[in-house]
Amino acid sequence: MRDQESALRQDRDAILAGCEVLGLDLAVLRECPDFPSLWRAIAMLARDRHAPFWVGAAVPFGYYEAIDYLCAASSTVGQALRALARHYRLISAKLELSLDDATFTLQPTQGHPMQREVISSYAAGLVLARLRSKVRAGLELERVELLGEASETSPALARELDAPCSFGHERARVVFAPGAVTQPLRGAQPELSATLERYVDELGQRRYADADPLVRVREALRAELEQGEASLESVARRLGVGERTLQRKLARAGLGFRTLLAEQRLAWAVSLLESRELGMSEIAFRMGYSEQSAFTRAFKRWTGSCPTRYRRRLS
């Protein structure tokens, strides 16, 4: 758990460092008790819906330690992107990265819509800024697709990227111009890259060994819930294990599948209620209830409070 807590501190420190570069009021931001309130305060101070992108782009090199240096030692843009895709979970377990030919995809795996927008936009800014600082001839993009809505500051973002930007997508995508992913990086060190790759692999294994042993089960359960009705069979299939193997793992942790399912249903409901953009009927629909009243009864059974009252308390 120490490694996990250290990673959260590191992430917060990196975000605050990016905010300092942008000239945002750190005294206000340091008072924020958690990440949702921190990002709300950043958006308010920056007056820019795309603030997470700018913050990610402004994070000084080295705040993400081994991952930063692994990317810097890579020979090409593509090698750096593949390294990030393999190891980005050390920064966030809520985002999966992948490179397919010239398309780099940033897929949020959990969270309500605003959380998904924030983590994908922050990562896009972080990744593109690091690559741009290492490419001699400039990094040419064909187009960029982002989550969330366009705003009055979207044209400035498109100018910075020097590429068309579109919004409202389920996942973020950066489509590179032909030849861009094969561009060499300044300061590439192939031998150091191989050493760092092994080190980051070991770091990831240690961190996940020390973390909640059911973290992958919870992540899989949440993903199944968001795609439809989760079952023991569907979660086991997502994890690539048999149902009995999964049941034994839960039994060793002293939990039953139904208990874990109820826990994740509640966590998902709370995350949706935190999003001010969603009405109660939309939340009920997303959670698989045909009527808002059915969701209200279920939430009251879980918490003893109706969802409307719970949301008021959050504010």
mmCIF file of N, CA and C in Angstrom, residues 132-222:
data_model
loop_
_atom_site.group_PDB
_atom_site.id
_atom_site.type_symbol
_atom_site.label_atom_id
_atom_site.label_comp_id
_atom_site.label_asym_id
_atom_site.label_seq_id
_atom_site.Cartn_x
_atom_site.Cartn_y
_atom_site.Cartn_z
ATOM 1 N N ARG A 132 7.128 16.171 -28.164
ATOM 2 C CA ARG A 132 7.505 17.372 -28.918
ATOM 3 C C ARG A 132 8.859 17.916 -28.480
ATOM 4 N N SER A 133 9.167 17.771 -27.204
ATOM 5 C CA SER A 133 10.446 18.293 -26.709
ATOM 6 C C SER A 133 11.631 17.471 -27.197
ATOM 7 N N LYS A 134 11.359 16.270 -27.743
ATOM 8 C CA LYS A 134 12.442 15.368 -28.156
ATOM 9 C C LYS A 134 12.551 15.198 -29.669
ATOM 10 N N VAL A 135 11.608 15.757 -30.424
ATOM 11 C CA VAL A 135 11.618 15.588 -31.881
ATOM 12 C C VAL A 135 12.232 16.826 -32.531
ATOM 13 N N ARG A 136 13.224 16.614 -33.361
ATOM 14 C CA ARG A 136 13.951 17.736 -33.965
ATOM 15 C C ARG A 136 13.084 18.533 -34.936
ATOM 16 N N ALA A 137 12.412 17.836 -35.831
ATOM 17 C CA ALA A 137 11.728 18.505 -36.943
ATOM 18 C C ALA A 137 10.283 18.882 -36.643
ATOM 19 N N GLY A 138 9.842 18.686 -35.403
ATOM 20 C CA GLY A 138 8.446 18.958 -35.085
ATOM 21 C C GLY A 138 7.598 17.714 -35.248
ATOM 22 N N LEU A 139 6.554 17.636 -34.449
ATOM 23 C CA LEU A 139 5.694 16.456 -34.434
ATOM 24 C C LEU A 139 4.396 16.791 -35.163
ATOM 25 N N GLU A 140 4.229 16.234 -36.347
ATOM 26 C CA GLU A 140 3.072 16.582 -37.170
ATOM 27 C C GLU A 140 1.901 15.639 -36.892
ATOM 28 N N LEU A 141 0.730 16.230 -36.653
ATOM 29 C CA LEU A 141 -0.482 15.464 -36.370
ATOM 30 C C LEU A 141 -1.485 15.660 -37.500
ATOM 31 N N GLU A 142 -2.257 14.601 -37.785
ATOM 32 C CA GLU A 142 -3.340 14.730 -38.775
ATOM 33 C C GLU A 142 -4.612 15.250 -38.129
ATOM 34 N N ARG A 143 -4.935 14.702 -36.945
ATOM 35 C CA ARG A 143 -6.129 15.171 -36.235
ATOM 36 C C ARG A 143 -6.080 14.660 -34.793
ATOM 37 N N VAL A 144 -6.885 15.298 -33.946
ATOM 38 C CA VAL A 144 -6.984 14.912 -32.539
ATOM 39 C C VAL A 144 -8.459 14.810 -32.177
ATOM 40 N N GLU A 145 -8.840 13.704 -31.540
ATOM 41 C CA GLU A 145 -10.217 13.486 -31.092
ATOM 42 C C GLU A 145 -10.215 13.435 -29.566
ATOM 43 N N LEU A 146 -11.098 14.203 -28.936
ATOM 44 C CA LEU A 146 -11.120 14.287 -27.481
ATOM 45 C C LEU A 146 -12.517 14.051 -26.929
ATOM 46 N N LEU A 147 -12.583 13.734 -25.641
ATOM 47 C CA LEU A 147 -13.860 13.584 -24.953
ATOM 48 C C LEU A 147 -14.397 14.968 -24.600
ATOM 49 N N GLY A 148 -15.610 15.012 -24.100
ATOM 50 C CA GLY A 148 -16.184 16.266 -23.634
ATOM 51 C C GLY A 148 -16.691 17.142 -24.766
ATOM 52 N N GLU A 149 -17.006 18.366 -24.402
ATOM 53 C CA GLU A 149 -17.595 19.310 -25.355
ATOM 54 C C GLU A 149 -16.572 20.357 -25.783
ATOM 55 N N ALA A 150 -16.782 20.891 -26.974
ATOM 56 C CA ALA A 150 -15.978 22.027 -27.416
ATOM 57 C C ALA A 150 -16.359 23.253 -26.580
ATOM 58 N N SER A 151 -15.449 24.210 -26.485
ATOM 59 C CA SER A 151 -15.718 25.442 -25.743
ATOM 60 C C SER A 151 -15.096 26.613 -26.490
ATOM 61 N N GLU A 152 -15.214 27.796 -25.906
ATOM 62 C CA GLU A 152 -14.656 28.981 -26.574
ATOM 63 C C GLU A 152 -13.132 28.929 -26.639
ATOM 64 N N THR A 153 -12.507 28.063 -25.828
ATOM 65 C CA THR A 153 -11.043 27.955 -25.850
ATOM 66 C C THR A 153 -10.553 26.833 -26.772
ATOM 67 N N SER A 154 -11.477 26.109 -27.407
ATOM 68 C CA SER A 154 -11.079 24.999 -28.287
ATOM 69 C C SER A 154 -10.221 25.448 -29.471
ATOM 70 N N PRO A 155 -10.510 26.603 -30.099
ATOM 71 C CA PRO A 155 -9.641 27.038 -31.199
ATOM 72 C C PRO A 155 -8.185 27.221 -30.776
ATOM 73 N N ALA A 156 -7.963 27.700 -29.545
ATOM 74 C CA ALA A 156 -6.589 27.870 -29.056
ATOM 75 C C ALA A 156 -5.895 26.521 -28.926
ATOM 76 N N LEU A 157 -6.653 25.510 -28.503
ATOM 77 C CA LEU A 157 -6.090 24.165 -28.389
ATOM 78 C C LEU A 157 -5.714 23.628 -29.767
ATOM 79 N N ALA A 158 -6.581 23.824 -30.751
ATOM 80 C CA ALA A 158 -6.296 23.367 -32.114
ATOM 81 C C ALA A 158 -5.067 24.075 -32.683
ATOM 82 N N ARG A 159 -4.923 25.374 -32.369
ATOM 83 C CA ARG A 159 -3.734 26.108 -32.847
ATOM 84 C C ARG A 159 -2.464 25.565 -32.207
ATOM 85 N N GLU A 160 -2.534 25.260 -30.916
ATOM 86 C CA GLU A 160 -1.366 24.712 -30.223
ATOM 87 C C GLU A 160 -0.957 23.374 -30.818
ATOM 88 N N LEU A 161 -1.937 22.541 -31.132
ATOM 89 C CA LEU A 161 -1.655 21.219 -31.688
ATOM 90 C C LEU A 161 -1.355 21.284 -33.183
ATOM 91 N N ASP A 162 -1.723 22.400 -33.807
ATOM 92 C CA ASP A 162 -1.568 22.566 -35.258
ATOM 93 C C ASP A 162 -2.245 21.418 -36.002
ATOM 94 N N ALA A 163 -3.457 21.097 -35.536
ATOM 95 C CA ALA A 163 -4.222 19.993 -36.133
ATOM 96 C C ALA A 163 -5.701 20.193 -35.829
ATOM 97 N N PRO A 164 -6.588 19.690 -36.684
ATOM 98 C CA PRO A 164 -8.027 19.773 -36.390
ATOM 99 C C PRO A 164 -8.364 18.991 -35.119
ATOM 100 N N CYS A 165 -9.221 19.559 -34.283
ATOM 101 C CA CYS A 165 -9.664 18.893 -33.048
ATOM 102 C C CYS A 165 -11.179 18.704 -33.105
ATOM 103 N N SER A 166 -11.636 17.531 -32.717
ATOM 104 C CA SER A 166 -13.075 17.287 -32.599
ATOM 105 C C SER A 166 -13.361 16.748 -31.207
ATOM 106 N N PHE A 167 -14.619 16.888 -30.769
ATOM 107 C CA PHE A 167 -14.974 16.568 -29.386
ATOM 108 C C PHE A 167 -16.203 15.664 -29.338
ATOM 109 N N GLY A 168 -16.491 15.160 -28.123
ATOM 110 C CA GLY A 168 -17.662 14.317 -27.936
ATOM 111 C C GLY A 168 -17.415 12.845 -28.194
ATOM 112 N N HIS A 169 -16.149 12.432 -28.225
ATOM 113 C CA HIS A 169 -15.818 11.035 -28.510
ATOM 114 C C HIS A 169 -15.805 10.198 -27.225
ATOM 115 N N GLU A 170 -15.946 8.879 -27.364
ATOM 116 C CA GLU A 170 -15.912 7.953 -26.226
ATOM 117 C C GLU A 170 -14.490 7.735 -25.729
ATOM 118 N N ARG A 171 -13.526 7.975 -26.586
ATOM 119 C CA ARG A 171 -12.113 7.814 -26.229
ATOM 120 C C ARG A 171 -11.327 8.909 -26.946
ATOM 121 N N ALA A 172 -10.147 9.219 -26.440
ATOM 122 C CA ALA A 172 -9.302 10.210 -27.107
ATOM 123 C C ALA A 172 -8.384 9.502 -28.099
ATOM 124 N N ARG A 173 -8.148 10.154 -29.223
ATOM 125 C CA ARG A 173 -7.234 9.600 -30.228
ATOM 126 C C ARG A 173 -6.355 10.720 -30.777
ATOM 127 N N VAL A 174 -5.075 10.391 -30.931
ATOM 128 C CA VAL A 174 -4.139 11.281 -31.615
ATOM 129 C C VAL A 174 -3.694 10.544 -32.872
ATOM 130 N N VAL A 175 -4.033 11.089 -34.026
ATOM 131 C CA VAL A 175 -3.655 10.469 -35.297
ATOM 132 C C VAL A 175 -2.451 11.229 -35.851
ATOM 133 N N PHE A 176 -1.318 10.533 -35.936
ATOM 134 C CA PHE A 176 -0.080 11.156 -36.386
ATOM 135 C C PHE A 176 -0.007 11.190 -37.911
ATOM 136 N N ALA A 177 0.688 12.187 -38.429
ATOM 137 C CA ALA A 177 0.902 12.289 -39.872
ATOM 138 C C ALA A 177 1.802 11.144 -40.332
ATOM 139 N N PRO A 178 1.748 10.781 -41.626
ATOM 140 C CA PRO A 178 2.609 9.702 -42.132
ATOM 141 C C PRO A 178 4.080 9.958 -41.798
ATOM 142 N N GLY A 179 4.717 8.933 -41.261
ATOM 143 C CA GLY A 179 6.136 9.030 -40.931
ATOM 144 C C GLY A 179 6.434 9.592 -39.558
ATOM 145 N N ALA A 180 5.428 10.164 -38.878
ATOM 146 C CA ALA A 180 5.691 10.812 -37.588
ATOM 147 C C ALA A 180 6.126 9.819 -36.514
ATOM 148 N N VAL A 181 5.501 8.630 -36.478
ATOM 149 C CA VAL A 181 5.832 7.682 -35.404
ATOM 150 C C VAL A 181 7.214 7.061 -35.586
ATOM 151 N N THR A 182 7.798 7.169 -36.781
ATOM 152 C CA THR A 182 9.148 6.616 -36.998
ATOM 153 C C THR A 182 10.228 7.673 -36.818
ATOM 154 N N GLN A 183 9.830 8.904 -36.487
ATOM 155 C CA GLN A 183 10.824 9.960 -36.286
ATOM 156 C C GLN A 183 11.742 9.623 -35.111
ATOM 157 N N PRO A 184 13.054 9.882 -35.259
ATOM 158 C CA PRO A 184 13.983 9.630 -34.147
ATOM 159 C C PRO A 184 13.836 10.683 -33.052
ATOM 160 N N LEU A 185 14.148 10.290 -31.832
ATOM 161 C CA LEU A 185 14.113 11.213 -30.704
ATOM 162 C C LEU A 185 15.524 11.680 -30.375
ATOM 163 N N ARG A 186 15.659 12.965 -30.060
ATOM 164 C CA ARG A 186 16.953 13.499 -29.629
ATOM 165 C C ARG A 186 17.349 12.863 -28.302
ATOM 166 N N GLY A 187 18.619 12.519 -28.172
ATOM 167 C CA GLY A 187 19.123 11.971 -26.914
ATOM 168 C C GLY A 187 18.763 10.524 -26.673
ATOM 169 N N ALA A 188 18.353 9.803 -27.727
ATOM 170 C CA ALA A 188 17.989 8.386 -27.568
ATOM 171 C C ALA A 188 19.172 7.583 -27.037
ATOM 172 N N GLN A 189 18.894 6.665 -26.113
ATOM 173 C CA GLN A 189 19.930 5.797 -25.535
ATOM 174 C C GLN A 189 19.377 4.373 -25.469
ATOM 175 N N PRO A 190 19.514 3.600 -26.550
ATOM 176 C CA PRO A 190 18.912 2.260 -26.617
ATOM 177 C C PRO A 190 19.301 1.338 -25.464
ATOM 178 N N GLU A 191 20.582 1.361 -25.051
ATOM 179 C CA GLU A 191 21.014 0.473 -23.956
ATOM 180 C C GLU A 191 20.352 0.873 -22.646
ATOM 181 N N LEU A 192 20.313 2.182 -22.376
ATOM 182 C CA LEU A 192 19.648 2.660 -21.164
ATOM 183 C C LEU A 192 18.160 2.352 -21.223
ATOM 184 N N SER A 193 17.577 2.450 -22.413
ATOM 185 C CA SER A 193 16.151 2.161 -22.586
ATOM 186 C C SER A 193 15.827 0.737 -22.159
ATOM 187 N N ALA A 194 16.670 -0.226 -22.554
ATOM 188 C CA ALA A 194 16.438 -1.629 -22.187
ATOM 189 C C ALA A 194 16.537 -1.817 -20.677
ATOM 190 N N THR A 195 17.506 -1.150 -20.044
ATOM 191 C CA THR A 195 17.673 -1.251 -18.585
ATOM 192 C C THR A 195 16.469 -0.649 -17.862
ATOM 193 N N LEU A 196 16.041 0.525 -18.329
ATOM 194 C CA LEU A 196 14.894 1.183 -17.707
ATOM 195 C C LEU A 196 13.616 0.376 -17.893
ATOM 196 N N GLU A 197 13.485 -0.275 -19.046
ATOM 197 C CA GLU A 197 12.306 -1.114 -19.302
ATOM 198 C C GLU A 197 12.198 -2.208 -18.245
ATOM 199 N N ARG A 198 13.330 -2.857 -17.952
ATOM 200 C CA ARG A 198 13.323 -3.924 -16.924
ATOM 201 C C ARG A 198 12.980 -3.339 -15.557
ATOM 202 N N TYR A 199 13.553 -2.177 -15.247
ATOM 203 C CA TYR A 199 13.303 -1.555 -13.950
ATOM 204 C C TYR A 199 11.828 -1.185 -13.784
ATOM 205 N N VAL A 200 11.249 -0.580 -14.830
ATOM 206 C CA VAL A 200 9.841 -0.167 -14.754
ATOM 207 C C VAL A 200 8.927 -1.388 -14.662
ATOM 208 N N ASP A 201 9.280 -2.475 -15.345
ATOM 209 C CA ASP A 201 8.528 -3.732 -15.219
ATOM 210 C C ASP A 201 8.502 -4.197 -13.767
ATOM 211 N N GLU A 202 9.684 -4.209 -13.131
ATOM 212 C CA GLU A 202 9.788 -4.644 -11.728
ATOM 213 C C GLU A 202 9.020 -3.698 -10.810
ATOM 214 N N LEU A 203 9.100 -2.400 -11.102
ATOM 215 C CA LEU A 203 8.379 -1.414 -10.295
ATOM 216 C C LEU A 203 6.877 -1.665 -10.351
ATOM 217 N N GLY A 204 6.367 -1.938 -11.549
ATOM 218 C CA GLY A 204 4.944 -2.221 -11.710
ATOM 219 C C GLY A 204 4.521 -3.476 -10.973
ATOM 220 N N GLN A 205 5.345 -4.519 -11.052
ATOM 221 C CA GLN A 205 5.022 -5.770 -10.367
ATOM 222 C C GLN A 205 4.999 -5.574 -8.861
ATOM 223 N N ARG A 206 5.967 -4.807 -8.328
ATOM 224 C CA ARG A 206 6.009 -4.556 -6.881
ATOM 225 C C ARG A 206 4.798 -3.766 -6.436
ATOM 226 N N ARG A 207 4.483 -2.735 -7.208
ATOM 227 C CA ARG A 207 3.376 -1.865 -6.814
ATOM 228 C C ARG A 207 2.068 -2.635 -6.788
ATOM 229 N N TYR A 208 1.837 -3.481 -7.776
ATOM 230 C CA TYR A 208 0.574 -4.205 -7.842
ATOM 231 C C TYR A 208 0.546 -5.389 -6.890
ATOM 232 N N ALA A 209 1.732 -5.870 -6.507
ATOM 233 C CA ALA A 209 1.770 -6.928 -5.492
ATOM 234 C C ALA A 209 1.429 -6.353 -4.128
ATOM 235 N N ASP A 210 1.872 -5.094 -3.872
ATOM 236 C CA ASP A 210 1.619 -4.454 -2.580
ATOM 237 C C ASP A 210 0.218 -3.865 -2.490
ATOM 238 N N ALA A 211 -0.414 -3.673 -3.642
ATOM 239 C CA ALA A 211 -1.737 -3.039 -3.661
ATOM 240 C C ALA A 211 -2.818 -4.028 -3.247
ATOM 241 N N ASP A 212 -4.028 -3.539 -3.192
ATOM 242 C CA ASP A 212 -5.196 -4.373 -2.910
ATOM 243 C C ASP A 212 -5.174 -5.600 -3.828
ATOM 244 N N PRO A 213 -5.140 -6.821 -3.272
ATOM 245 C CA PRO A 213 -5.069 -8.013 -4.124
ATOM 246 C C PRO A 213 -6.283 -8.165 -5.039
ATOM 247 N N LEU A 214 -7.350 -7.458 -4.736
ATOM 248 C CA LEU A 214 -8.550 -7.551 -5.570
ATOM 249 C C LEU A 214 -8.699 -6.356 -6.510
ATOM 250 N N VAL A 215 -7.621 -5.551 -6.644
ATOM 251 C CA VAL A 215 -7.752 -4.339 -7.456
ATOM 252 C C VAL A 215 -8.147 -4.666 -8.890
ATOM 253 N N ARG A 216 -7.561 -5.714 -9.491
ATOM 254 C CA ARG A 216 -7.894 -6.067 -10.874
ATOM 255 C C ARG A 216 -9.319 -6.617 -10.970
ATOM 256 N N VAL A 217 -9.747 -7.323 -9.937
ATOM 257 C CA VAL A 217 -11.121 -7.841 -9.929
ATOM 258 C C VAL A 217 -12.106 -6.676 -9.877
ATOM 259 N N ARG A 218 -11.824 -5.700 -9.015
ATOM 260 C CA ARG A 218 -12.706 -4.533 -8.908
ATOM 261 C C ARG A 218 -12.744 -3.751 -10.221
ATOM 262 N N GLU A 219 -11.579 -3.582 -10.844
ATOM 263 C CA GLU A 219 -11.530 -2.860 -12.122
ATOM 264 C C GLU A 219 -12.348 -3.591 -13.188
ATOM 265 N N ALA A 220 -12.209 -4.922 -13.235
ATOM 266 C CA ALA A 220 -12.950 -5.716 -14.224
ATOM 267 C C ALA A 220 -14.449 -5.658 -13.946
ATOM 268 N N LEU A 221 -14.816 -5.726 -12.673
ATOM 269 C CA LEU A 221 -16.232 -5.683 -12.299
ATOM 270 C C LEU A 221 -16.841 -4.340 -12.694
ATOM 271 N N ARG A 222 -16.101 -3.261 -12.429
ATOM 272 C CA ARG A 222 -16.598 -1.923 -12.779
ATOM 273 C C ARG A 222 -16.767 -1.800 -14.296
#
